[in-house]
Amino acid sequence: MSLKSANEYSISSLLAGEVNVGQSVCVKGWVRTRRDSKAGISFLMVHDGSCFDPIQVVASKNLSNYEQDVLHLTAGCSIIVDGELVKSLGKGQAFEIQAKQIIVVGFVDDPDTYPISPKHHTVEYLREHAHLRPRTNIIGAVTRIQNCVAQAIHRFLDDNGFYWIHTPIITASDCEGAGELFRVSTLDLLNLPRKENTNAIDFSQDFFGRETFLTVSGQLEVEAYCLAMSKVYTFGPTFRAENSNTTKHLAEFWMIEPEIAFADLEDVAVLAENLLKYIFKTVLATYSDDMNFFVQHVDKEAINRLQKILDAPFVQMEYSDAIKTLEKVNDRFEFKVEWGSDLQTEHERYLTEVVTEGRPVIVQNYPKEIKAFYMRMNKDNKTVAGMDILVPGIGEIVGGSQREERLSELDKRLDALKIDKKNLWWYRDLRRYGSVPHAGFGIGFERLVGYVTGVANIRDIVPFPRVPNHAEF
């Protein structure tokens, strides 16, 4: 039996009116519900993932397999429907399919124990059935928005002359210096080689001949390509061995990290603002049905929040000015602020939701003690050219900086932080051979999708979340 059809269409194209009424059509998908009438007609709601709404298929008792197959269809069964596209007489959608043939590709073994039955399920329950949860309204909608955001990112950067660089997943460097790394090793854990006269592990006998880890960021490597290709970005998985069980943290997540040569902090601040606005505009224009679902069932401000960001420029604010503003209302915060302290989510939200009344804030020029070694030292020798973009609702959504392009200044920072320069010999070389001012930023992809959709827990954004004590599926 061939599963191909000359008249095959996605359900989204049929519901959008892209196919003429009266035309023969074929759809392939999964049954959401079946409703039978006393007149010998069954109404099937069928979805294929191409849009939020399913399409109604009208199946009469005249079908040859009506008694044998159609009347036994339940939620989750996969079918192929051949029929005629007609105007719908019922409420809710303009078109439906009058079935001429229904082929059952796969029944559900036991409908009574099917985990994704046609009723409300909590997101906590769906996490336990992550392999089946894409069939639900909420995860299906998240998946379409996730794809839309990813495609918008690639399209925006490509249109602006950026090259996508595939940076390594296995690395010997710790970009952020936090030490929360997953080690990559093929050594026998029950018989580890030791260095002579010490108890230290001899990683020279490991696969790569040295200690290696899963990457926490592709930034350092993409800088090398930036200093040859001018505009580059990396978009790929990153890993943090952070023992944190919160709604905002994952052990495995994706990062977007653009990098520009001959650029300073202001250049990447403008780029980041334009990128975010392009993404939000694309989502609102492309997936209004999914966004309306999020407004109705997840976050009533999902659309308004994005529209407000599109309607006004971001506010730029010096870190020192932000601290002065926050110190005036220190009593309202759990974590008190002072110059030199890092901003917590409560501080970031106050700046965006109260001080700027809903406008995103670009906080820049942070104390060097709370930022990474690669950020460019400012003239005051106290702050670095770093920035965070804060948005209402969650706080930080973008983190970036102008990179330290001067070898002498970079070495000072490495020495001060006791970072071994030998491991970064190649990174230091970039400052020795035609160094130029350059800058970039990073965006956590899943956190960005969560902000767009209003879905509060990042574990409901990523298909198969990796968190402490959980690596199922």
Tab-separated table of N, CA, C and O in Angstrom, residues 246-250 253 446-447 455-462 465:
chain	number	residue	atom	x	y	z
A	246	THR	N	14.923	24.605	39.024
A	246	THR	CA	14.033	25.756	38.940
A	246	THR	C	13.285	25.715	37.617
A	246	THR	O	13.554	24.871	36.755
A	247	THR	N	12.367	26.642	37.459
A	247	THR	CA	11.596	26.717	36.212
A	247	THR	C	12.401	27.355	35.094
A	247	THR	O	11.942	27.389	33.954
A	248	LYS	N	13.614	27.860	35.392
A	248	LYS	CA	14.395	28.593	34.395
A	248	LYS	C	15.667	27.886	33.958
A	248	LYS	O	16.358	28.376	33.059
A	249	HIS	N	15.999	26.747	34.583
A	249	HIS	CA	17.298	26.132	34.319
A	249	HIS	C	17.174	24.753	33.680
A	249	HIS	O	16.299	23.964	34.042
A	250	LEU	N	18.075	24.488	32.741
A	250	LEU	CA	18.228	23.181	32.116
A	250	LEU	C	19.713	22.832	32.100
A	250	LEU	O	20.567	23.715	32.085
A	253	PHE	N	20.698	23.077	26.794
A	253	PHE	CA	19.852	24.074	26.152
A	253	PHE	C	20.602	24.642	24.946
A	253	PHE	O	21.778	24.343	24.729
A	446	GLU	N	15.549	28.528	24.485
A	446	GLU	CA	14.340	28.058	25.158
A	446	GLU	C	13.729	29.142	26.041
A	446	GLU	O	12.502	29.270	26.120
A	447	ARG	N	14.565	29.930	26.687
A	447	ARG	CA	14.039	31.023	27.507
A	447	ARG	C	13.336	32.052	26.625
A	447	ARG	O	12.310	32.622	27.009
A	455	VAL	N	4.739	30.466	28.441
A	455	VAL	CA	4.887	29.201	29.166
A	455	VAL	C	5.981	29.383	30.219
A	455	VAL	O	7.126	29.687	29.902
A	456	ALA	N	5.604	29.200	31.484
A	456	ALA	CA	6.468	29.617	32.589
A	456	ALA	C	7.629	28.675	32.865
A	456	ALA	O	8.690	29.111	33.310
A	457	ASN	N	7.439	27.376	32.618
A	457	ASN	CA	8.472	26.405	32.974
A	457	ASN	C	9.239	25.988	31.727
A	457	ASN	O	8.656	25.474	30.765
A	458	ILE	N	10.540	26.193	31.752
A	458	ILE	CA	11.366	25.905	30.582
A	458	ILE	C	11.345	24.421	30.207
A	458	ILE	O	11.619	24.044	29.076
A	459	ARG	N	10.967	23.566	31.159
A	459	ARG	CA	10.883	22.131	30.863
A	459	ARG	C	9.733	21.808	29.919
A	459	ARG	O	9.675	20.708	29.367
A	460	ASP	N	8.817	22.767	29.751
A	460	ASP	CA	7.711	22.572	28.819
A	460	ASP	C	7.996	23.199	27.465
A	460	ASP	O	7.140	23.177	26.574
A	461	ILE	N	9.200	23.752	27.309
A	461	ILE	CA	9.622	24.330	26.034
A	461	ILE	C	10.505	23.346	25.269
A	461	ILE	O	10.305	23.106	24.091
A	462	VAL	N	11.487	22.791	25.955
A	462	VAL	CA	12.410	21.859	25.309
A	462	VAL	C	11.713	20.507	25.147
A	462	VAL	O	10.954	20.074	26.020
A	465	PRO	N	13.486	17.496	28.278
A	465	PRO	CA	14.333	18.256	29.207
A	465	PRO	C	15.354	17.400	29.929
A	465	PRO	O	15.065	16.279	30.344
